[in-house]
Amino acid sequence: MKLNISFHLLAVFAPLRGSTTTFFSSGEALARISEFSPPTITATNIDQPIHPDVRFIENPACKFGDVIVPAQISRDFVISCESPDQDIFENNGNHSGIDGVGDASKVEFSVSLNGVDFFGDGLVYEYTKSPVVYSMSPRGSGGSVVVVRGKFFDTVDSDDFGIICQFGELIAKAVIVNDDEVTCVAPHQSEGTVQFQLVSQDLEILVNEFYDQTPLQYTYLPPIEITSLAPSFGTIHGDTMLLIELDWTAEHIHLRCIYGKNLASVANIINGTMITCLTPLVMKPGWISVDIGIEDEENLTILTPISAQYRYVVEPTIKSIYPPRGSMSGGSLVTISGENFHYHDERSVHCRFGNQTSPAVFATDNEVQCRSPAVDEITREVQAVRLVGEPIRDEVQEIRIVGTPIAREIQWVIVESSESREAPQVVRVLLTASTGMEGYFKLTYRGFASEPIGVKAAPEEVENCLTSGLFESVGVKRVLDESIYGDYSAFDVSFYSVPGGVDLADMSCDRSAVTSKWSGDIQCIIVEIVPSSTSLVEGSFELTVFDFDGNELPIILSVESTAYSLEQKLRSFIGSDVSVTKSKWPFTSISKSGFIWMVTFPSFHHSSSGIPLADWPLITVDDISLSGTDTALHVVERVKGNWVEGSFSLSIDGIESSPIPFDSSAEDVQAILNEIALVAGNVVVGQSSGLEGITWLCTFPGLGNVGDLVPNSDDLVGDIGIVAVETISQGSDPLEGKFKLSFNGISTHPISLPSSALELTQKISVLPIGDFTISVETALDSNYQHFQVENSFLITFTGFVNDEQPLLSIDASWVSNGATILVERVRSLCCRVALSLNGVDYFSRNNGALIFAYDKKIAAVSIAPQFGSIEGGTGVNLTVIGLSHSTVESDSSTLYCMFGEVEVIGVLADDMTVSCVAPAYGIEATVVVGIKFNGKLSESRASFGFVPEPIIDFISPESLPSIDISTVSIDVHGSNFDSRVPVFCHFQRILPSKDDSMQNRRVANEEPVKAIYLNNSLVQCPVQSWLTLQDFFSLHNQDWAKNATLLEGAILEMSLTTEQDWIHSHAIPYLPSETVISLFPRCAPRSGGTKIRVTGENFAERDSLACRFGSMNAELVRFISSKEIECTTPQFNHFGSGAHVVEVQIANNGADFSSSTGFFEFYDHLIIEDANPLFGEAQTVIGISLDDNAMKTKALEKQPGTPSEPFNFLSSYANPKCVFNHTEIVDAKVTSPTSVSCAAPPCRHPQGGGVLLQLSANSGFDVVDVGFFVYSATQKVPFRLEPNHGRKGGGTRVLAKGISGSFVRDVMPLCRFGSYTSRAVDINRDEGYVACISPPNSVNNFASSVAVDISLSGQVFTNFSVAFRYDEEVFVRSLHPSRGFASGGTDVQVLGGPFANSHELKCRFGTNIVNASFHDTNHISCLSPTLDQVHEVQKVSVFSMAHNPEIQTISAKSED
């Protein structure tokens, strides 16, 4: 039969658990099982519950592993038994521990009701460590939190059984915070000391004493109540002194003020019930609880059942005071301004003047007012004058033996094997914590500890710590392991110098100095990663060492011998100055294995034998029993020792000292140098020695700057023989010379050094410092103790002083040794002003103290404004000192302002301000303004200028847009503007109402702004963008800005004033926003001058109307209507070449340009590349193309820059047209970006003819000549030539008559004779002919006749080919007679030829032409014409009807 028992664990300490400590290992802890259901007997086909009866239970027992112990059972079926000692299981390797052999912390547990059958499968009993207490809160009151600190608290499973704090007879539930801490709340009971212990739920004692077996006790103190706390607030910077009253007498106890949860400060007991505390610093403002408690060791216990409340606030900022000065009698109402005055105690707000306080009241949230207290005597200012130079130094020179350092002999003894040794032993040291691990740890080996190692140390730092006294040679590498959770540090340590490796049983980790946020979870684990292997070189060897006298010392060593053992043997033989170190060999390579002993021998040579170190013999070695592959044993002289002997000498200014031996002492060198007369008795020598040699420091006290020591080292011998001298500190001379003091640019006479206070007083008294007294006293300042201070004076000024007393200035150019003279303000004007909002903490200005000055006499300090109209009426405020309301109210005398000799009534506005109105003065002048009170005139530093009033002529702009103002200033033109008199601009925006009533209009006043002075005829009022009407209307729908009716009468009222005087008022109308709707044309050449029609809305007929293309204004703007204007494009030279699009904007006032949707394109001058055909009839299609490269080159010649996109006929801005004869404009069809075509219109002349063809890119507004287009005539009638022949040499004037077609305006036709073309010499449009000059026939290959055609357009010729014949050359051989009567009629026979028989045959006498008679080809005759009554020479020409060329010239003189 099998019994099944069900149960649950009671919530008491250590269920199914025991302890390895004394408390539990004795078996006193009880394991309990309860609430087991009635056992059930299970048989075949039987499942009948059986309820046990205690009477039928015999021999109950508990089984722990294999150990059975008797048990007892109660009537309520609770079985109890005692656990056996854990030692039983630890000593028995074959126990039934569930964690394996050798682990006795957990054992199986079961229960029997008959001593034979055990049940309880799966139950485990665990032995754990019992809690240990290190400290606890030893005292407090009922309700105080008691903190118990120790170890192993987490072994108590609070969820199952719980843990209880017992205070005498009372208990309280405990909270296990972590393994190291338990807390509970002390129950209330009477004063006194009670026993304290931690118990389980069934009150079994878990721990009742400290780790040192001292009993745990808790002392009840009476609760403390805070009856008052003042002040109730302070700044977050802390240090506020709190005065706290208690209802408890605090004596012989160390109280603390506790703020919140973790801030505390020491409480100082004033009397039995009153304490003070300083508040701590916090990071942010807010409320915080304040309690009173006690502090014992690490525990802070609160004694107050109810906390007081304290508020942290931001520190107030003090900015200024007004007035800054007042009368000595006090009573001035002083206003302190600043920020963060929100939190205050009105009963505790005070001002402090120096060391006197005055109650204050709040005027506004950021202003506090208080009355200045009266003072008897004041010290205005203290200035310190200090003559400060460099420290008075003694000359210090260093004499040093330099060159190759004096070295000690170093020899290496090396034993190695050529075979690679196996990897050294590698041990991992792992430190872990949950978070925030800090501090250091130590590794100990066989009782010896390493140096402290930081948990985050670098590998080389760990190596240094391990090799400084623990191991001779190690290698360290930091390890990264992502599988480790939390904060950790892991190092792999390779041990090179420990044969066989370290024994981990002898190595431990000391982590007591490692900390983390949760100190209980720190672990330090040491594990072996790679096991060690023995070095392949083993055995022993013999080395022989020689001493100074050549004696030998044989020493037997093994590869495991330490450096220390060899060093001790060498020291007993050679001396204590020898040293030995041992390390792994080689240092870096792993291809060999072995060790090296480094022996360093004593320094210098042996004093008795004189054997120099350089001759020290090498150590010899001999192999005895070394084993390994290719073992080697050898000695290396690592550093060869060197030495020096002999003497040297030193000289100063050519005087040489006696020889100084190399090994001289400091006293010897000092005695030798003192023999030199220049420094006799004034040199002090110190000496230091080292591996570098010997150094002597020579100090020359009181000698100032001494010349350099010059060494002579010719007599030094050895490895080093050079003496160097270096000046370490240059000696300084005492200060001497003169200096001057000056005030406001006026200097004293030179003041000699050293000076007395009396001399300084006499020299300063001549300065125009003012009406105050001066006292001078000498002083020494510890701040200058490191410098040479020849003179230091404190100068006190008492009396009337400026608001900011200037410092005396210094001229120290005559002072020697680079000294300076400093002037410092030691004490400022009385008195410093501070403010307290809580009655405890006082605050002043951060960047310099706030000073309230007391004045003995009345004086006018300044005036505002400083200028006013010569007509008078300017209101002024005069700043005065020495007056107060109490002074004026107590005296019935009248207060006056004095403008020169003119007095006006004054009113005391406040303790430092007298207000009055300037009188009329009539002329421009500057006068002194003062105060007259009680019949006495005050002193004054104030002056007032009477100036002419400014005159305003006009302003610009004269209007403003209702929205989107871009104007930055309004120019005010006029006269009498003065740079000394500021002008202020006042603006008032006014929108009239629909019914013109003043009540319904809308008005907005703006803050006045100061005008910018440019010259005496121009000032500028700055304008802000918000001076529109936008805030009167909708911010989103801006259609109102275009409504002229709605905005009618809207103005900006601009008034001009000086500081007090009105100058001018001007109403500037608001105009509705201009809108651009369309442009025509929409493009134009860059050269400008194109007239553009702009249509839109709200254009105003004003002289200021402006049109802007991009950033350039139009050359001319013409108003047409409110919807249309004409703008002439400017010359556009921006962006190099190509087409460029700009925005076109309109401004009614010439300044504020409206936003626009109109865009305009500028393009380069068009250059025609080709046009074809240029002749034809109507509707002939002409193709025209542009030369884009030529256009770009031409544009860049005029305006270099980055080219824009080239001109494109496809542009949306272009509208190409062809213009015929300046009158006919036809559409051009775009065929490519740079070409168009157009059809010729009908010809107006029936005979055809040429007309000028032009191209336009902008609807015909701007054109460029393409060429002449020639229309074909409708009737083709050939022209005729008169004459139709001429001389072969050319020059015949030929008329082409009857030409079909019309002449082209401004174009001279062309004449073509054969292949030769020339310009016509004349045309007659009425008679319809063209005059040409025939060329010589040589240009046409001496042809006898040529075809002639005419071009009226200059481009296209007719194709009639009218013939022109070339005649033979005609000459005159003789005339008979050659003389005749003037009346004419003489028959003159002409012989020559060849002549032609033609009616065109003529003779020309001078200018007279007569017909000729043909006789034959060699003979003609003609009658001479009548000659005028003058003597003249006439030319007689024989020619045909061609008139030209000349045939022959005959000179004849007629007779009277």
mmCIF file with all atom_site columns, C-alpha atoms in Angstrom, residues 997-1055:
data_model
loop_
_atom_site.group_PDB
_atom_site.id
_atom_site.type_symbol
_atom_site.label_atom_id
_atom_site.label_alt_id
_atom_site.label_comp_id
_atom_site.label_asym_id
_atom_site.label_entity_id
_atom_site.label_seq_id
_atom_site.pdbx_PDB_ins_code
_atom_site.Cartn_x
_atom_site.Cartn_y
_atom_site.Cartn_z
_atom_site.occupancy
_atom_site.B_iso_or_equiv
_atom_site.pdbx_formal_charge
_atom_site.auth_seq_id
_atom_site.auth_comp_id
_atom_site.auth_asym_id
_atom_site.auth_atom_id
_atom_site.pdbx_PDB_model_num
ATOM 1  C CA . SER A 1 997  ? -17.638 108.408 -37.065 1.00 0.00 ? 997  SER A CA 1
ATOM 2  C CA . MET A 1 998  ? -14.604 108.744 -34.829 1.00 0.00 ? 998  MET A CA 1
ATOM 3  C CA . GLN A 1 999  ? -15.979 106.176 -32.397 1.00 0.00 ? 999  GLN A CA 1
ATOM 4  C CA . ASN A 1 1000 ? -16.203 103.392 -34.970 1.00 0.00 ? 1000 ASN A CA 1
ATOM 5  C CA . ARG A 1 1001 ? -12.860 103.873 -36.647 1.00 0.00 ? 1001 ARG A CA 1
ATOM 6  C CA . ARG A 1 1002 ? -10.063 101.450 -35.891 1.00 0.00 ? 1002 ARG A CA 1
ATOM 7  C CA . VAL A 1 1003 ? -6.754  102.780 -34.556 1.00 0.00 ? 1003 VAL A CA 1
ATOM 8  C CA . ALA A 1 1004 ? -3.452  101.052 -33.703 1.00 0.00 ? 1004 ALA A CA 1
ATOM 9  C CA . ASN A 1 1005 ? -0.617  102.964 -32.029 1.00 0.00 ? 1005 ASN A CA 1
ATOM 10 C CA . GLU A 1 1006 ? 2.953   101.752 -32.366 1.00 0.00 ? 1006 GLU A CA 1
ATOM 11 C CA . GLU A 1 1007 ? 5.983   102.264 -30.165 1.00 0.00 ? 1007 GLU A CA 1
ATOM 12 C CA . PRO A 1 1008 ? 8.062   105.261 -31.324 1.00 0.00 ? 1008 PRO A CA 1
ATOM 13 C CA . VAL A 1 1009 ? 11.343  104.519 -33.068 1.00 0.00 ? 1009 VAL A CA 1
ATOM 14 C CA . LYS A 1 1010 ? 14.452  106.658 -33.290 1.00 0.00 ? 1010 LYS A CA 1
ATOM 15 C CA . ALA A 1 1011 ? 15.106  108.178 -36.694 1.00 0.00 ? 1011 ALA A CA 1
ATOM 16 C CA . ILE A 1 1012 ? 18.443  107.608 -38.440 1.00 0.00 ? 1012 ILE A CA 1
ATOM 17 C CA . TYR A 1 1013 ? 20.357  110.841 -38.962 1.00 0.00 ? 1013 TYR A CA 1
ATOM 18 C CA . LEU A 1 1014 ? 22.057  111.093 -42.374 1.00 0.00 ? 1014 LEU A CA 1
ATOM 19 C CA . ASN A 1 1015 ? 22.720  114.805 -42.729 1.00 0.00 ? 1015 ASN A CA 1
ATOM 20 C CA . ASN A 1 1016 ? 21.162  118.120 -41.718 1.00 0.00 ? 1016 ASN A CA 1
ATOM 21 C CA . SER A 1 1017 ? 18.533  117.803 -44.462 1.00 0.00 ? 1017 SER A CA 1
ATOM 22 C CA . LEU A 1 1018 ? 17.628  114.107 -44.304 1.00 0.00 ? 1018 LEU A CA 1
ATOM 23 C CA . VAL A 1 1019 ? 16.617  111.623 -41.622 1.00 0.00 ? 1019 VAL A CA 1
ATOM 24 C CA . GLN A 1 1020 ? 15.051  108.196 -42.005 1.00 0.00 ? 1020 GLN A CA 1
ATOM 25 C CA . CYS A 1 1021 ? 12.234  106.648 -40.011 1.00 0.00 ? 1021 CYS A CA 1
ATOM 26 C CA . PRO A 1 1022 ? 12.705  102.856 -39.836 1.00 0.00 ? 1022 PRO A CA 1
ATOM 27 C CA . VAL A 1 1023 ? 9.590   100.974 -40.970 1.00 0.00 ? 1023 VAL A CA 1
ATOM 28 C CA . GLN A 1 1024 ? 8.668   97.501  -39.829 1.00 0.00 ? 1024 GLN A CA 1
ATOM 29 C CA . SER A 1 1025 ? 6.847   94.981  -42.011 1.00 0.00 ? 1025 SER A CA 1
ATOM 30 C CA . TRP A 1 1026 ? 3.957   94.811  -39.539 1.00 0.00 ? 1026 TRP A CA 1
ATOM 31 C CA . LEU A 1 1027 ? 2.911   98.422  -40.221 1.00 0.00 ? 1027 LEU A CA 1
ATOM 32 C CA . THR A 1 1028 ? 0.223   97.121  -42.603 1.00 0.00 ? 1028 THR A CA 1
ATOM 33 C CA . LEU A 1 1029 ? -3.540  96.861  -42.193 1.00 0.00 ? 1029 LEU A CA 1
ATOM 34 C CA . GLN A 1 1030 ? -3.428  93.092  -42.043 1.00 0.00 ? 1030 GLN A CA 1
ATOM 35 C CA . ASP A 1 1031 ? -4.343  92.788  -38.361 1.00 0.00 ? 1031 ASP A CA 1
ATOM 36 C CA . PHE A 1 1032 ? -7.518  94.808  -39.067 1.00 0.00 ? 1032 PHE A CA 1
ATOM 37 C CA . PHE A 1 1033 ? -8.711  92.158  -41.514 1.00 0.00 ? 1033 PHE A CA 1
ATOM 38 C CA . SER A 1 1034 ? -8.426  88.428  -42.196 1.00 0.00 ? 1034 SER A CA 1
ATOM 39 C CA . LEU A 1 1035 ? -5.017  86.836  -41.970 1.00 0.00 ? 1035 LEU A CA 1
ATOM 40 C CA . HIS A 1 1036 ? -5.954  84.084  -44.414 1.00 0.00 ? 1036 HIS A CA 1
ATOM 41 C CA . ASN A 1 1037 ? -8.234  85.636  -47.049 1.00 0.00 ? 1037 ASN A CA 1
ATOM 42 C CA . GLN A 1 1038 ? -6.358  88.680  -48.338 1.00 0.00 ? 1038 GLN A CA 1
ATOM 43 C CA . ASP A 1 1039 ? -8.823  89.824  -51.000 1.00 0.00 ? 1039 ASP A CA 1
ATOM 44 C CA . TRP A 1 1040 ? -9.512  92.878  -48.818 1.00 0.00 ? 1040 TRP A CA 1
ATOM 45 C CA . ALA A 1 1041 ? -6.054  94.211  -49.726 1.00 0.00 ? 1041 ALA A CA 1
ATOM 46 C CA . LYS A 1 1042 ? -7.230  94.752  -53.334 1.00 0.00 ? 1042 LYS A CA 1
ATOM 47 C CA . ASN A 1 1043 ? -10.536 96.421  -52.463 1.00 0.00 ? 1043 ASN A CA 1
ATOM 48 C CA . ALA A 1 1044 ? -10.048 100.129 -53.151 1.00 0.00 ? 1044 ALA A CA 1
ATOM 49 C CA . THR A 1 1045 ? -13.466 101.035 -51.749 1.00 0.00 ? 1045 THR A CA 1
ATOM 50 C CA . LEU A 1 1046 ? -12.858 99.215  -48.498 1.00 0.00 ? 1046 LEU A CA 1
ATOM 51 C CA . LEU A 1 1047 ? -9.454  100.869 -47.986 1.00 0.00 ? 1047 LEU A CA 1
ATOM 52 C CA . GLU A 1 1048 ? -10.481 104.381 -48.953 1.00 0.00 ? 1048 GLU A CA 1
ATOM 53 C CA . GLY A 1 1049 ? -9.291  106.841 -46.307 1.00 0.00 ? 1049 GLY A CA 1
ATOM 54 C CA . ALA A 1 1050 ? -6.953  104.383 -44.551 1.00 0.00 ? 1050 ALA A CA 1
ATOM 55 C CA . ILE A 1 1051 ? -3.785  106.213 -43.456 1.00 0.00 ? 1051 ILE A CA 1
ATOM 56 C CA . LEU A 1 1052 ? -0.602  105.841 -41.481 1.00 0.00 ? 1052 LEU A CA 1
ATOM 57 C CA . GLU A 1 1053 ? -0.315  108.931 -39.297 1.00 0.00 ? 1053 GLU A CA 1
ATOM 58 C CA . MET A 1 1054 ? 3.417   109.640 -38.847 1.00 0.00 ? 1054 MET A CA 1
ATOM 59 C CA . SER A 1 1055 ? 4.451   112.231 -36.263 1.00 0.00 ? 1055 SER A CA 1
#
